[in-house]
């Protein structure tokens, strides 16, 4: 079982829809959770950073962490064509040698 | 200044060339990273510098040689690369060892 599982997609949704992106993980030591957005041929851009369980909202983006289920989500409201990108989840833990572990990334297409 | 910069944006080199990639951040971050990313794959960690000292080398071949001249700068020296080393090379920095990482735009390297 991989440490972090993420459906690679592609996921296609109509403009204006709510998008739900998810990752599961197996290591209960993970405490720090991140979502990155990466456009083609660009570097990843940090969207959300959360510690432990709970929700965090920033504009149209909401990140949820459920440590009991080892499940994290990113919701995008009122999706726009400019949201079309690859979304990478990532997580890390104290004592894990400075590393963050990435999911494979989900390719998202917002259809105009 | 809240960004990580990388130069050059593109680099084409032969297998006998020596070149260097440069990365700079002025956010006061004390951890800096080199990643390699192939198409449709997540970033793959190569090296970690913490407080200007190499703390992780992910068994990277010696044809890649990192250098951290000071807390703001990170170099990656390249020599005798192979065509399979062609990829997007990403630099990242972090305020602490297991928190969020901020990525630069990357250098797209092609080895002929």
Short mmCIF file of C-alpha atoms in Angstrom, two decimals:
data_model
loop_
_atom_site.label_atom_id
_atom_site.label_comp_id
_atom_site.label_asym_id
_atom_site.label_seq_id
_atom_site.Cartn_x
_atom_site.Cartn_y
_atom_site.Cartn_z
CA UNK A 1 0.00 0.00 0.00
CA UNK A 2 1.41 3.40 -0.99
CA UNK A 3 1.75 5.98 1.76
CA UNK A 4 -0.41 8.50 -0.11
CA UNK A 5 -3.08 7.58 -2.63
CA UNK A 6 -4.60 10.08 -5.05
CA UNK A 7 -6.75 9.38 -8.10
CA UNK A 8 -4.87 10.74 -11.14
CA UNK A 9 -8.08 11.52 -13.05
CA UNK A 10 -8.59 13.29 -15.35
CA UNK A 11 -11.60 14.85 -13.69
CA UNK A 12 -13.80 16.99 -15.94
CA UNK A 13 -16.51 19.22 -14.47
CA UNK A 14 -18.61 22.09 -15.89
CA UNK A 15 -17.77 25.67 -15.02
CA UNK A 16 -19.42 26.81 -11.79
CA UNK A 17 -19.58 23.32 -10.27
CA UNK A 18 -18.15 22.37 -6.89
CA UNK A 19 -15.03 20.26 -7.27
CA UNK A 20 -14.00 17.68 -4.70
CA UNK A 21 -10.44 16.36 -4.72
CA UNK A 22 -9.29 13.71 -2.27
CA UNK A 23 -6.33 11.80 -0.92
CA UNK A 24 -6.02 8.92 1.48
CA UNK A 25 -2.96 7.99 3.46
CA UNK A 26 -1.74 5.11 5.55
CA UNK A 27 0.74 6.65 8.01
CA UNK A 28 -0.98 8.01 11.11
CA UNK A 29 2.13 10.05 11.95
CA UNK A 30 1.33 12.61 9.25
CA UNK A 31 0.34 15.90 10.89
CA UNK A 32 0.90 18.58 8.23
CA UNK A 33 -1.23 18.55 5.10
CA UNK A 34 -0.86 20.60 1.95
CA UNK A 35 -2.54 21.10 -1.39
CA UNK A 36 -0.59 22.37 -4.38
CA UNK A 37 -1.83 23.50 -7.78
CA UNK A 38 0.45 22.98 -10.74
CA UNK A 39 -0.13 24.36 -14.20
CA UNK A 40 1.55 22.63 -17.12
CA UNK A 41 5.31 23.24 -17.21
CA UNK A 42 5.21 25.44 -14.07
CA UNK A 43 6.26 24.91 -10.47
CA UNK A 44 3.69 23.78 -7.86
CA UNK A 45 1.87 26.63 -6.09
CA UNK A 46 0.89 26.17 -2.44
CA UNK A 47 -2.89 26.55 -2.06
CA UNK A 48 -3.61 25.31 1.43
CA UNK A 49 -1.63 24.25 4.48
CA UNK A 50 -3.29 22.70 7.50
CA UNK A 51 -2.11 21.13 10.71
CA UNK A 52 -3.90 18.11 12.19
CA UNK A 53 -7.64 17.65 11.72
CA UNK A 54 -10.26 20.20 10.81
CA UNK A 55 -11.28 22.59 8.08
CA UNK A 56 -9.59 25.61 6.57
CA UNK A 57 -11.15 28.03 4.11
CA UNK A 58 -9.47 30.51 1.78
CA UNK A 59 -11.68 32.20 -0.77
CA UNK A 60 -13.20 29.55 -3.04
CA UNK A 61 -11.01 26.82 -1.54
CA UNK A 62 -11.74 24.67 1.51
CA UNK A 63 -9.38 22.02 2.84
CA UNK A 64 -10.60 19.27 5.16
CA UNK A 65 -8.53 16.81 7.16
CA UNK A 66 -10.05 13.76 8.81
CA UNK A 67 -7.22 12.05 10.67
CA UNK A 68 -9.49 9.33 12.05
CA UNK A 69 -10.24 8.19 8.49
CA UNK A 70 -6.81 9.18 7.12
CA UNK A 71 -8.57 11.20 4.44
CA UNK A 72 -8.04 14.74 3.19
CA UNK A 73 -10.11 16.78 0.75
CA UNK A 74 -9.92 19.99 -1.21
CA UNK A 75 -13.15 21.64 -2.33
CA UNK A 76 -13.26 24.31 -5.03
CA UNK A 77 -16.46 26.35 -5.21
CA UNK A 78 -17.67 28.18 -8.31
CA UNK A 79 -15.01 26.48 -10.42
CA UNK A 80 -13.47 28.47 -13.25
CA UNK A 81 -11.63 27.39 -16.42
CA UNK A 82 -8.51 28.93 -14.86
CA UNK A 83 -8.73 26.25 -12.15
CA UNK A 84 -7.81 23.64 -14.78
CA UNK A 85 -4.51 22.23 -13.53
CA UNK A 86 -3.02 19.29 -11.66
CA UNK A 87 -3.69 19.28 -7.93
CA UNK A 88 -1.18 17.56 -5.68
CA UNK A 89 -1.81 16.62 -2.10
CA UNK A 90 1.22 16.42 0.17
CA UNK A 91 1.84 15.63 3.81
CA UNK A 92 4.62 15.48 6.33
CA UNK A 93 5.38 14.53 9.91
CA UNK A 94 7.85 15.50 12.60
CA UNK A 95 10.77 13.11 12.51
CA UNK A 96 10.32 12.19 8.86
CA UNK A 97 13.64 13.64 7.81
CA UNK A 98 12.42 16.93 6.34
CA UNK A 99 10.44 15.19 3.63
CA UNK A 100 6.97 15.82 2.37
CA UNK A 101 5.25 12.95 0.63
CA UNK A 102 3.29 13.81 -2.50
CA UNK A 103 0.27 12.13 -3.99
CA UNK A 104 0.43 11.44 -7.71
CA UNK A 105 -1.72 14.45 -8.52
CA UNK A 106 -5.23 14.76 -10.00
CA UNK A 107 -5.63 16.43 -13.40
CA UNK A 108 -8.67 18.69 -13.33
CA UNK A 109 -10.43 20.13 -16.39
CA UNK A 110 -13.08 22.80 -15.94
CA UNK A 111 -15.27 22.89 -19.03
CA UNK A 112 -16.52 26.37 -20.11
CA UNK B 1 9.74 39.25 -1.23
CA UNK B 2 7.66 36.07 -1.08
CA UNK B 3 8.92 34.04 -3.98
CA UNK B 4 11.54 31.53 -4.99
CA UNK B 5 13.37 32.38 -8.20
CA UNK B 6 15.21 29.98 -10.47
CA UNK B 7 17.57 30.53 -13.39
CA UNK B 8 17.75 29.66 -16.18
CA UNK B 9 14.15 28.88 -17.17
CA UNK B 10 15.31 26.55 -19.93
CA UNK B 11 18.60 24.75 -20.47
CA UNK B 12 19.76 22.49 -23.27
CA UNK B 13 23.06 20.71 -22.75
CA UNK B 14 25.13 17.93 -24.24
CA UNK B 15 26.27 14.94 -22.26
CA UNK B 16 29.80 16.34 -21.91
CA UNK B 17 28.79 19.83 -20.76
CA UNK B 18 29.03 21.32 -17.28
CA UNK B 19 26.26 23.69 -16.25
CA UNK B 20 24.68 25.03 -13.08
CA UNK B 21 21.14 25.73 -11.97
CA UNK B 22 20.55 28.57 -9.52
CA UNK B 23 17.85 29.16 -6.92
CA UNK B 24 17.29 32.15 -4.66
CA UNK B 25 14.85 33.07 -1.89
CA UNK B 26 14.68 36.08 0.40
CA UNK B 27 12.00 34.87 2.81
CA UNK B 28 14.47 33.96 5.53
CA UNK B 29 13.70 30.27 5.08
CA UNK B 30 16.35 27.96 6.49
CA UNK B 31 15.46 24.79 4.56
CA UNK B 32 15.96 24.53 0.81
CA UNK B 33 15.29 21.65 -1.54
CA UNK B 34 16.01 20.35 -5.03
CA UNK B 35 13.40 18.21 -6.76
CA UNK B 36 13.26 16.52 -10.14
CA UNK B 37 9.91 16.19 -11.90
CA UNK B 38 9.11 14.11 -14.95
CA UNK B 39 5.97 14.66 -17.00
CA UNK B 40 2.73 13.60 -15.26
CA UNK B 41 4.63 12.56 -12.12
CA UNK B 42 4.88 14.25 -8.72
CA UNK B 43 8.12 16.00 -7.73
CA UNK B 44 10.85 13.62 -6.62
CA UNK B 45 13.13 14.80 -3.82
CA UNK B 46 16.86 14.99 -4.60
CA UNK B 47 18.55 17.05 -1.88
CA UNK B 48 17.67 18.94 1.30
CA UNK B 49 19.71 21.70 2.89
CA UNK B 50 18.90 22.71 6.44
CA UNK B 51 20.72 25.73 7.85
CA UNK B 52 23.08 25.62 4.85
CA UNK B 53 24.13 22.04 5.56
CA UNK B 54 23.23 19.08 3.39
CA UNK B 55 20.84 17.00 5.46
CA UNK B 56 19.41 14.63 2.84
CA UNK B 57 20.81 13.16 -0.36
CA UNK B 58 18.27 10.78 -1.86
CA UNK B 59 20.92 8.54 -3.44
CA UNK B 60 21.29 10.94 -6.33
CA UNK B 61 24.04 10.12 -8.87
CA UNK B 62 27.25 12.11 -8.42
CA UNK B 63 26.76 13.84 -11.75
CA UNK B 64 24.42 16.10 -9.75
CA UNK B 65 26.29 18.19 -7.16
CA UNK B 66 24.41 20.58 -4.86
CA UNK B 67 25.88 23.64 -3.20
CA UNK B 68 24.47 26.11 -0.68
CA UNK B 69 26.74 29.18 -0.64
CA UNK B 70 24.55 31.04 1.89
CA UNK B 71 21.08 30.95 3.42
CA UNK B 72 19.46 32.56 0.36
CA UNK B 73 21.15 30.69 -2.47
CA UNK B 74 21.11 27.13 -3.71
CA UNK B 75 22.97 25.78 -6.73
CA UNK B 76 22.84 22.49 -8.56
CA UNK B 77 25.95 21.70 -10.58
CA UNK B 78 25.48 19.36 -13.53
CA UNK B 79 28.16 17.32 -15.26
CA UNK B 80 28.11 14.41 -17.71
CA UNK B 81 24.35 14.09 -17.63
CA UNK B 82 22.37 11.45 -19.48
CA UNK B 83 19.33 12.00 -21.74
CA UNK B 84 17.12 10.40 -19.07
CA UNK B 85 18.04 13.30 -16.76
CA UNK B 86 15.91 15.59 -18.92
CA UNK B 87 13.17 16.90 -16.63
CA UNK B 88 11.82 19.94 -14.79
CA UNK B 89 14.15 20.77 -11.88
CA UNK B 90 12.40 22.50 -9.03
CA UNK B 91 13.80 24.40 -6.09
CA UNK B 92 11.75 24.90 -2.94
CA UNK B 93 12.21 26.56 0.43
CA UNK B 94 10.51 26.16 3.77
CA UNK B 95 10.52 28.13 7.02
CA UNK B 96 10.97 24.92 8.96
CA UNK B 97 11.86 21.30 8.34
CA UNK B 98 8.40 19.77 8.06
CA UNK B 99 6.14 22.61 7.13
CA UNK B 100 4.91 24.00 3.89
CA UNK B 101 7.31 24.28 0.98
CA UNK B 102 7.26 27.10 -1.54
CA UNK B 103 8.39 26.18 -5.02
CA UNK B 104 10.13 28.13 -7.72
CA UNK B 105 8.99 28.05 -11.37
CA UNK B 106 11.56 25.40 -12.26
CA UNK B 107 14.27 24.95 -14.88
CA UNK B 108 13.32 22.80 -17.84
CA UNK B 109 16.43 20.79 -18.68
CA UNK B 110 16.99 18.92 -21.91
CA UNK B 111 20.04 16.67 -22.26
CA UNK B 112 20.97 15.79 -25.82
#
